[in-house]
Structure formats: C-alpha cells, structure tokens
PDB file of C-alpha atoms in Angstrom:
ATOM      1  CA  LEU A   1      19.762  12.097 -11.831  1.00 92.00           C
ATOM      2  CA  SER A   2      22.805  11.952  -9.596  1.00 95.00           C
ATOM      3  CA  ASN A   3      21.267   9.061  -7.725  1.00 96.00           C
ATOM      4  CA  LEU A   4      22.165  10.778  -4.344  1.00 97.00           C
ATOM      5  CA  PRO A   5      21.170   9.422  -0.998  1.00 96.00           C
ATOM      6  CA  VAL A   6      18.283  11.643  -0.335  1.00 97.00           C
ATOM      7  CA  ILE A   7      15.189  10.803   1.804  1.00 98.00           C
ATOM      8  CA  PHE A   8      11.938  12.372   1.120  1.00 97.00           C
ATOM      9  CA  CYS A   9       9.501  11.888   4.032  1.00 96.00           C
ATOM     10  CA  ILE A  10       6.085  12.368   2.459  1.00 95.00           C
ATOM     11  CA  ASP A  11       3.483  13.363   5.253  1.00 93.00           C
ATOM     12  CA  ARG A  12      -0.013  13.101   4.806  1.00 92.00           C
ATOM     13  CA  GLY A  13       0.028  10.413   2.353  1.00 91.00           C
ATOM     14  CA  GLY A  14      -3.616   9.448   1.448  1.00 91.00           C
ATOM     15  CA  LEU A  15      -6.737  11.161   3.086  1.00 92.00           C
ATOM     16  CA  VAL A  16      -6.079  13.759   5.676  1.00 91.00           C
ATOM     17  CA  GLY A  17      -9.585  14.779   6.671  1.00 80.00           C
ATOM     18  CA  GLU A  18      -9.654  17.985   8.673  1.00 78.00           C
ATOM     19  CA  ASP A  19      -6.937  19.476   6.939  1.00 82.00           C
ATOM     20  CA  GLY A  20      -8.861  19.764   4.089  1.00 81.00           C
ATOM     21  CA  GLN A  21      -9.632  19.091   0.216  1.00 86.00           C
ATOM     22  CA  THR A  22      -6.258  20.791  -0.814  1.00 89.00           C
ATOM     23  CA  HIS A  23      -4.311  18.469   1.554  1.00 90.00           C
ATOM     24  CA  HIS A  24      -5.059  15.050   0.705  1.00 91.00           C
ATOM     25  CA  GLY A  25      -1.937  13.167  -0.678  1.00 90.00           C
ATOM     26  CA  GLN A  26      -3.785  11.609  -3.555  1.00 94.00           C
ATOM     27  CA  PHE A  27      -1.034  11.565  -6.347  1.00 96.00           C
ATOM     28  CA  ASP A  28       2.331  11.017  -4.917  1.00 96.00           C
ATOM     29  CA  VAL A  29       2.735   7.237  -5.385  1.00 97.00           C
ATOM     30  CA  THR A  30       1.824   8.023  -9.154  1.00 97.00           C
ATOM     31  CA  TYR A  31       4.299  10.650  -9.844  1.00 96.00           C
ATOM     32  CA  LEU A  32       7.098   9.315  -7.525  1.00 96.00           C
ATOM     33  CA  ARG A  33       7.121   5.834  -8.970  1.00 95.00           C
ATOM     34  CA  SER A  34       7.801   7.709 -12.636  1.00 95.00           C
ATOM     35  CA  LEU A  35      11.023   8.856 -11.403  1.00 96.00           C
ATOM     36  CA  PRO A  36      14.382   6.527 -12.454  1.00 97.00           C
ATOM     37  CA  ASN A  37      16.489   5.493  -9.352  1.00 97.00           C
ATOM     38  CA  MET A  38      13.802   6.330  -7.013  1.00 97.00           C
ATOM     39  CA  THR A  39      12.612   3.688  -4.163  1.00 98.00           C
ATOM     40  CA  VAL A  40       9.133   4.419  -2.847  1.00 98.00           C
ATOM     41  CA  MET A  41       7.745   2.693   0.163  1.00 98.00           C
ATOM     42  CA  ALA A  42       4.806   3.051   2.372  1.00 98.00           C
ATOM     43  CA  PRO A  43       4.680   1.482   6.060  1.00 98.00           C
ATOM     44  CA  LYS A  44       1.710  -0.412   7.512  1.00 97.00           C
ATOM     45  CA  ASP A  45       2.137   1.220  10.957  1.00 97.00           C
ATOM     46  CA  GLU A  46       4.569   3.174  13.068  1.00 97.00           C
ATOM     47  CA  ASN A  47       6.897   0.217  13.956  1.00 97.00           C
ATOM     48  CA  GLU A  48       7.552  -0.517  10.293  1.00 98.00           C
ATOM     49  CA  LEU A  49       7.919   3.414   9.383  1.00 97.00           C
ATOM     50  CA  ARG A  50      10.958   3.439  11.954  1.00 97.00           C
ATOM     51  CA  HIS A  51      12.629   0.597   9.974  1.00 98.00           C
ATOM     52  CA  MET A  52      11.992   1.909   6.891  1.00 98.00           C
ATOM     53  CA  ILE A  53      13.640   5.251   7.948  1.00 98.00           C
ATOM     54  CA  PHE A  54      16.756   3.119   8.939  1.00 98.00           C
ATOM     55  CA  THR A  55      16.625   1.585   5.840  1.00 98.00           C
ATOM     56  CA  ALA A  56      16.581   5.012   3.973  1.00 98.00           C
ATOM     57  CA  LEU A  57      19.434   6.020   5.876  1.00 97.00           C
ATOM     58  CA  ASN A  58      21.408   2.978   4.903  1.00 97.00           C
ATOM     59  CA  HIS A  59      20.393   3.058   1.125  1.00 97.00           C
ATOM     60  CA  THR A  60      22.957   4.341  -1.320  1.00 95.00           C
ATOM     61  CA  GLY A  61      20.072   6.322  -3.539  1.00 97.00           C
ATOM     62  CA  PRO A  62      17.003   8.342  -3.225  1.00 98.00           C
ATOM     63  CA  VAL A  63      14.160   7.126  -1.177  1.00 98.00           C
ATOM     64  CA  ALA A  64      10.521   8.400  -0.702  1.00 98.00           C
ATOM     65  CA  ILE A  65       8.657   7.123   2.306  1.00 98.00           C
ATOM     66  CA  ARG A  66       4.804   8.078   2.409  1.00 97.00           C
ATOM     67  CA  TYR A  67       2.832   7.944   5.600  1.00 96.00           C
ATOM     68  CA  PRO A  68      -0.488   9.306   6.908  1.00 93.00           C
ATOM     69  CA  ARG A  69      -1.572  12.019   8.829  1.00 90.00           C
ATOM     70  CA  GLY A  70      -2.647  11.199  12.308  1.00 86.00           C
ATOM     71  CA  ARG A  71      -1.673   9.006  15.046  1.00 87.00           C
ATOM     72  CA  GLY A  72      -0.152   5.702  14.700  1.00 89.00           C
ATOM     73  CA  LEU A  73      -2.047   2.237  15.249  1.00 91.00           C
ATOM     74  CA  GLY A  74      -0.363   1.854  18.954  1.00 93.00           C
ATOM     75  CA  VAL A  75       1.698  -1.136  17.723  1.00 95.00           C
ATOM     76  CA  PRO A  76       4.574  -2.591  19.986  1.00 94.00           C
ATOM     77  CA  LEU A  77       7.869  -1.011  18.884  1.00 95.00           C
ATOM     78  CA  ASP A  78      10.696  -3.216  18.274  1.00 96.00           C
ATOM     79  CA  PRO A  79      13.787  -2.595  20.461  1.00 95.00           C
ATOM     80  CA  ASP A  80      16.216  -2.467  17.543  1.00 96.00           C
ATOM     81  CA  TYR A  81      16.089  -0.942  14.073  1.00 97.00           C
ATOM     82  CA  LYS A  82      16.200  -3.361  11.023  1.00 97.00           C
ATOM     83  CA  ILE A  83      17.142  -2.868   7.325  1.00 98.00           C
ATOM     84  CA  ILE A  84      14.150  -4.046   5.190  1.00 98.00           C
ATOM     85  CA  PRO A  85      15.504  -5.688   1.870  1.00 98.00           C
ATOM     86  CA  ILE A  86      14.500  -3.149  -0.847  1.00 97.00           C
ATOM     87  CA  GLY A  87      11.634  -4.218  -2.793  1.00 97.00           C
ATOM     88  CA  GLU A  88      10.415  -6.955  -0.614  1.00 98.00           C
ATOM     89  CA  SER A  89       6.817  -7.320   0.268  1.00 98.00           C
ATOM     90  CA  GLU A  90       5.651  -9.002   3.524  1.00 98.00           C
ATOM     91  CA  LEU A  91       2.980 -11.937   3.447  1.00 98.00           C
ATOM     92  CA  LEU A  92       0.851 -11.561   6.556  1.00 98.00           C
ATOM     93  CA  LYS A  93      -1.866 -14.306   5.946  1.00 97.00           C
ATOM     94  CA  GLU A  94      -2.225 -16.870   3.556  1.00 97.00           C
ATOM     95  CA  GLY A  95      -5.610 -18.083   1.835  1.00 97.00           C
ATOM     96  CA  LYS A  96      -6.839 -19.908  -1.114  1.00 96.00           C
ATOM     97  CA  ASP A  97      -9.646 -17.835  -2.581  1.00 97.00           C
ATOM     98  CA  LEU A  98      -8.153 -14.345  -3.271  1.00 97.00           C
ATOM     99  CA  THR A  99      -5.136 -12.120  -2.808  1.00 98.00           C
ATOM    100  CA  LEU A 100      -5.392  -8.536  -1.069  1.00 98.00           C
ATOM    101  CA  ILE A 101      -2.532  -6.650  -2.084  1.00 98.00           C
ATOM    102  CA  ALA A 102      -2.306  -3.593   0.280  1.00 98.00           C
ATOM    103  CA  LEU A 103      -0.083  -0.536   0.611  1.00 98.00           C
ATOM    104  CA  GLY A 104       0.579   1.463   3.818  1.00 97.00           C
ATOM    105  CA  SER A 105      -2.624   2.511   5.646  1.00 96.00           C
ATOM    106  CA  MET A 106      -4.779  -0.009   3.818  1.00 97.00           C
ATOM    107  CA  VAL A 107      -2.941  -2.862   5.250  1.00 98.00           C
ATOM    108  CA  ARG A 108      -4.853  -2.746   8.413  1.00 97.00           C
ATOM    109  CA  PRO A 109      -8.710  -2.605   6.925  1.00 97.00           C
ATOM    110  CA  CYS A 110      -7.719  -5.361   4.630  1.00 98.00           C
ATOM    111  CA  LEU A 111      -6.457  -7.599   7.486  1.00 98.00           C
ATOM    112  CA  GLU A 112     -10.064  -6.794   9.266  1.00 97.00           C
ATOM    113  CA  ALA A 113     -11.697  -7.470   5.891  1.00 98.00           C
ATOM    114  CA  ALA A 114      -9.982 -10.904   5.637  1.00 98.00           C
ATOM    115  CA  ALA A 115     -10.723 -11.904   9.172  1.00 98.00           C
ATOM    116  CA  GLU A 116     -14.774 -10.969   8.641  1.00 97.00           C
ATOM    117  CA  MET A 117     -14.533 -12.929   5.253  1.00 97.00           C
ATOM    118  CA  GLU A 118     -12.822 -16.057   7.133  1.00 96.00           C
ATOM    119  CA  LYS A 119     -16.172 -16.245   9.023  1.00 96.00           C
ATOM    120  CA  GLU A 120     -18.212 -16.524   5.962  1.00 95.00           C
ATOM    121  CA  GLY A 121     -15.940 -19.206   4.682  1.00 96.00           C
ATOM    122  CA  LEU A 122     -13.869 -16.995   2.319  1.00 96.00           C
ATOM    123  CA  SER A 123     -10.155 -17.410   2.695  1.00 97.00           C
ATOM    124  CA  ALA A 124      -7.857 -14.475   1.490  1.00 98.00           C
ATOM    125  CA  THR A 125      -4.124 -14.125   1.291  1.00 98.00           C
ATOM    126  CA  VAL A 126      -2.976 -10.759   2.641  1.00 98.00           C
ATOM    127  CA  VAL A 127       0.248  -8.914   1.625  1.00 98.00           C
ATOM    128  CA  ASN A 128       1.999  -5.777   2.625  1.00 98.00           C
ATOM    129  CA  CYS A 129       3.369  -4.459  -0.186  1.00 98.00           C
ATOM    130  CA  ARG A 130       5.641  -2.017   1.375  1.00 98.00           C
ATOM    131  CA  PHE A 131       7.396  -1.105  -1.839  1.00 98.00           C
ATOM    132  CA  VAL A 132       5.921   0.438  -4.772  1.00 97.00           C
ATOM    133  CA  LYS A 133       9.081   0.840  -6.618  1.00 97.00           C
ATOM    134  CA  PRO A 134      10.841  -1.630  -6.958  1.00 97.00           C
ATOM    135  CA  LEU A 135       7.880  -3.903  -7.077  1.00 97.00           C
ATOM    136  CA  ASP A 136       8.371  -7.420  -5.581  1.00 97.00           C
ATOM    137  CA  ARG A 137       7.954  -9.955  -8.123  1.00 96.00           C
ATOM    138  CA  ARG A 138       6.602 -12.684  -5.580  1.00 96.00           C
ATOM    139  CA  LEU A 139       3.597 -10.742  -5.816  1.00 97.00           C
ATOM    140  CA  ALA A 140       2.895 -12.744  -8.846  1.00 96.00           C
ATOM    141  CA  ASP A 141       3.399 -15.967  -7.043  1.00 95.00           C
ATOM    142  CA  TYR A 142       0.960 -14.990  -4.415  1.00 96.00           C
ATOM    143  CA  SER A 143      -1.649 -14.079  -7.015  1.00 96.00           C
ATOM    144  CA  ARG A 144      -1.344 -17.255  -9.217  1.00 95.00           C
ATOM    145  CA  LYS A 145      -2.222 -19.336  -6.124  1.00 95.00           C
ATOM    146  CA  THR A 146      -5.670 -17.668  -5.838  1.00 97.00           C
ATOM    147  CA  GLY A 147      -6.118 -16.682  -9.463  1.00 96.00           C
ATOM    148  CA  LYS A 148      -7.900 -13.316  -8.102  1.00 97.00           C
ATOM    149  CA  VAL A 149      -6.399 -10.245  -6.940  1.00 98.00           C
ATOM    150  CA  LEU A 150      -7.860  -7.048  -5.207  1.00 98.00           C
ATOM    151  CA  VAL A 151      -5.040  -4.162  -4.979  1.00 98.00           C
ATOM    152  CA  VAL A 152      -6.011  -1.661  -2.323  1.00 98.00           C
ATOM    153  CA  GLU A 153      -4.277   1.778  -2.131  1.00 98.00           C
ATOM    154  CA  GLU A 154      -5.043   5.274  -0.862  1.00 97.00           C
ATOM    155  CA  ASN A 155      -3.755   6.897  -3.976  1.00 97.00           C
ATOM    156  CA  ILE A 156      -5.350   7.605  -7.224  1.00 97.00           C
ATOM    157  CA  GLN A 157      -5.894   4.607  -9.377  1.00 96.00           C
ATOM    158  CA  GLN A 158      -4.200   6.287 -12.266  1.00 96.00           C
ATOM    159  CA  GLY A 159      -0.458   5.190 -12.329  1.00 96.00           C
ATOM    160  CA  GLY A 160      -0.623   3.866  -8.424  1.00 97.00           C
ATOM    161  CA  LEU A 161       0.314   0.571  -7.160  1.00 98.00           C
ATOM    162  CA  GLY A 162      -2.728  -1.172  -8.816  1.00 98.00           C
ATOM    163  CA  SER A 163      -1.187   0.087 -12.136  1.00 98.00           C
ATOM    164  CA  ALA A 164       2.017  -1.142 -11.228  1.00 98.00           C
ATOM    165  CA  VAL A 165       0.910  -4.502 -10.384  1.00 98.00           C
ATOM    166  CA  LEU A 166      -0.757  -4.699 -13.969  1.00 98.00           C
ATOM    167  CA  GLU A 167       2.230  -3.721 -15.575  1.00 97.00           C
ATOM    168  CA  LEU A 168       4.381  -6.111 -13.449  1.00 97.00           C
ATOM    169  CA  PHE A 169       1.804  -9.100 -14.685  1.00 97.00           C
ATOM    170  CA  SER A 170       2.056  -7.996 -18.105  1.00 97.00           C
ATOM    171  CA  ASP A 171       5.676  -7.915 -18.202  1.00 96.00           C
ATOM    172  CA  MET A 172       5.704 -11.563 -16.747  1.00 96.00           C
ATOM    173  CA  GLY A 173       3.163 -12.554 -19.248  1.00 96.00           C
ATOM    174  CA  ILE A 174       0.668 -13.584 -16.532  1.00 95.00           C
ATOM    175  CA  ARG A 175      -2.969 -13.747 -18.109  1.00 93.00           C
ATOM    176  CA  GLU A 176      -4.544 -16.365 -15.802  1.00 93.00           C
ATOM    177  CA  VAL A 177      -5.081 -14.003 -12.727  1.00 96.00           C
ATOM    178  CA  THR A 178      -8.044 -11.500 -12.539  1.00 97.00           C
ATOM    179  CA  VAL A 179      -6.931  -8.096 -10.970  1.00 97.00           C
ATOM    180  CA  LYS A 180      -9.386  -5.485  -9.631  1.00 98.00           C
ATOM    181  CA  ARG A 181      -8.172  -2.074  -8.537  1.00 98.00           C
ATOM    182  CA  LEU A 182      -9.278  -0.178  -5.243  1.00 98.00           C
ATOM    183  CA  GLY A 183      -8.348   3.352  -4.749  1.00 97.00           C
ATOM    184  CA  LEU A 184      -9.099   7.098  -4.869  1.00 96.00           C
ATOM    185  CA  PRO A 185     -10.971   8.427  -7.787  1.00 94.00           C
ATOM    186  CA  ASP A 186     -10.028  10.881 -10.565  1.00 93.00           C
ATOM    187  CA  SER A 187     -11.331  13.718  -8.860  1.00 92.00           C
ATOM    188  CA  PHE A 188     -10.318  15.958  -5.902  1.00 92.00           C
ATOM    189  CA  VAL A 189     -11.743  14.435  -2.612  1.00 92.00           C
ATOM    190  CA  GLU A 190     -14.095  16.580  -0.603  1.00 91.00           C
ATOM    191  CA  HIS A 191     -13.210  17.729   3.054  1.00 91.00           C
ATOM    192  CA  GLY A 192     -14.086  15.488   5.897  1.00 89.00           C
ATOM    193  CA  PRO A 193     -13.222  12.920   8.523  1.00 91.00           C
ATOM    194  CA  VAL A 194     -11.021  10.179   7.341  1.00 90.00           C
ATOM    195  CA  GLU A 195     -13.346   7.417   8.434  1.00 91.00           C
ATOM    196  CA  VAL A 196     -16.417   9.101   6.597  1.00 93.00           C
ATOM    197  CA  LEU A 197     -14.341   9.517   3.438  1.00 93.00           C
ATOM    198  CA  ARG A 198     -13.116   6.024   3.435  1.00 93.00           C
ATOM    199  CA  GLU A 199     -16.561   4.630   4.007  1.00 95.00           C
ATOM    200  CA  LYS A 200     -17.805   6.911   1.215  1.00 95.00           C
ATOM    201  CA  LEU A 201     -14.921   5.994  -1.118  1.00 95.00           C
ATOM    202  CA  GLY A 202     -15.210   2.046  -0.416  1.00 95.00           C
ATOM    203  CA  LEU A 203     -11.849   2.048   1.427  1.00 97.00           C
ATOM    204  CA  ASP A 204     -12.993   0.778   4.747  1.00 97.00           C
ATOM    205  CA  LYS A 205     -13.453  -2.850   5.750  1.00 97.00           C
ATOM    206  CA  ALA A 206     -16.976  -2.895   4.390  1.00 97.00           C
ATOM    207  CA  GLY A 207     -16.004  -1.647   1.090  1.00 97.00           C
ATOM    208  CA  ILE A 208     -12.911  -3.897   0.641  1.00 98.00           C
ATOM    209  CA  MET A 209     -15.128  -6.811   1.700  1.00 98.00           C
ATOM    210  CA  LYS A 210     -17.608  -5.894  -1.049  1.00 97.00           C
ATOM    211  CA  ALA A 211     -14.996  -5.428  -3.958  1.00 97.00           C
ATOM    212  CA  ALA A 212     -13.488  -8.731  -2.772  1.00 97.00           C
ATOM    213  CA  LYS A 213     -16.731 -10.649  -2.915  1.00 95.00           C
ATOM    214  CA  SER A 214     -17.172  -9.167  -6.366  1.00 95.00           C
ATOM    215  CA  LEU A 215     -14.172 -11.129  -7.618  1.00 93.00           C
TER     216      LEU A 215
END
C-alpha cells in the first residue's frame, strides 16, 4: 500500500523436484501480479539474476524476483552489474513462423526447441519475457510478425504469464494472433525429479516442440 522499496526473493519458483509435493512454486506469478505497485520478474539464468537484484536495489517500489531451486546454468558472469529497464523483455532470436514467449527457467528449453525446429524448417522468434508485471507491450509487435504465439511458464496457467499476455492483447485490440499457453496444470504436482516432471507436463524441449507444431 505504501509502495516501499522492499525486495521479495522468491526461491523455488516453479518445480522443485526432490523437495516434495508441498514445495513446488506453482502459484507465485499468479498472486503476485495481482498486487498494485508490485514489479514481478524472473531471470533466465544466474547472470541475469544478479542484474535483477541490482535493478531491484535501485527501484523505488516493491519488487519480487522468482528463481528456481538448484544450480545455475553455468553461464559466464558479467564483470559489472547493470540496471534492466523495468518492464523490458529481451529478444533472443528472430523467426518468421511463430513466437515463443518464455519466462525464467523456460527460456533455455525454448531456445533448445527453437534450434531443433530450425533443423526441420520451422523458424521461431524467442523472447525472454523477464517481467510479468509490468508487461512489455512490444510482445504484441513480436507476435504480430508471426501470427502464432506459444507462452511457456513454470507456473499454473490460471492468472499466470499466459493470462497476462492474453489480457494485454485483448486490451490492445489484437485479434489476428493465435495464442497457446503452456504451463502447470490446475492440480498439485506430484513429487519427482524436475527433469521427469517437466517431461510428463510437456515443459521440456520435446513438449515445447509438440505444442509449437500444433499451432
């Protein structure tokens, strides 16, 4: 209510595997984006997480940063910290057939799926959303160019990033784009290794490719 510069570091965002059924971070994107004044972001890797924390430290209002359990991806770390413009997504790859909008831990498998589809003659744009709130209006521009969009997140579909994208497109009067959402189901996910759970839920490279081709 008072718009204070508080930082919420949301550990275990998404599936957590061996921590058990009670520990999956399935709902945080949904409930956090409903709060006024809140900025909600999720990094694609450990390097971007450092920049997001630095950005949050220099922001004047409340910020939530969600990141997964486990090790980082092993990416190189930038020598200096930088402020990420609030609400700005990152275009990682341009394509002509469809657009993949990914959040946090889903960015890497989306890039892998896009690379695999490229071998089959399908060209995909890949966007690292970074911010769930505020949402980058340029997502509409990326999506219009291909006409087909797959939103991929490790959060329940109800009220998550996919819902936010649909709301954005509706508010902007966009009707020429087909949107498919890929996320966690409306149920409590069972216990198991993250890789196994992602495969079962269609959130691995193969599942993303299948969903993308259905468009």
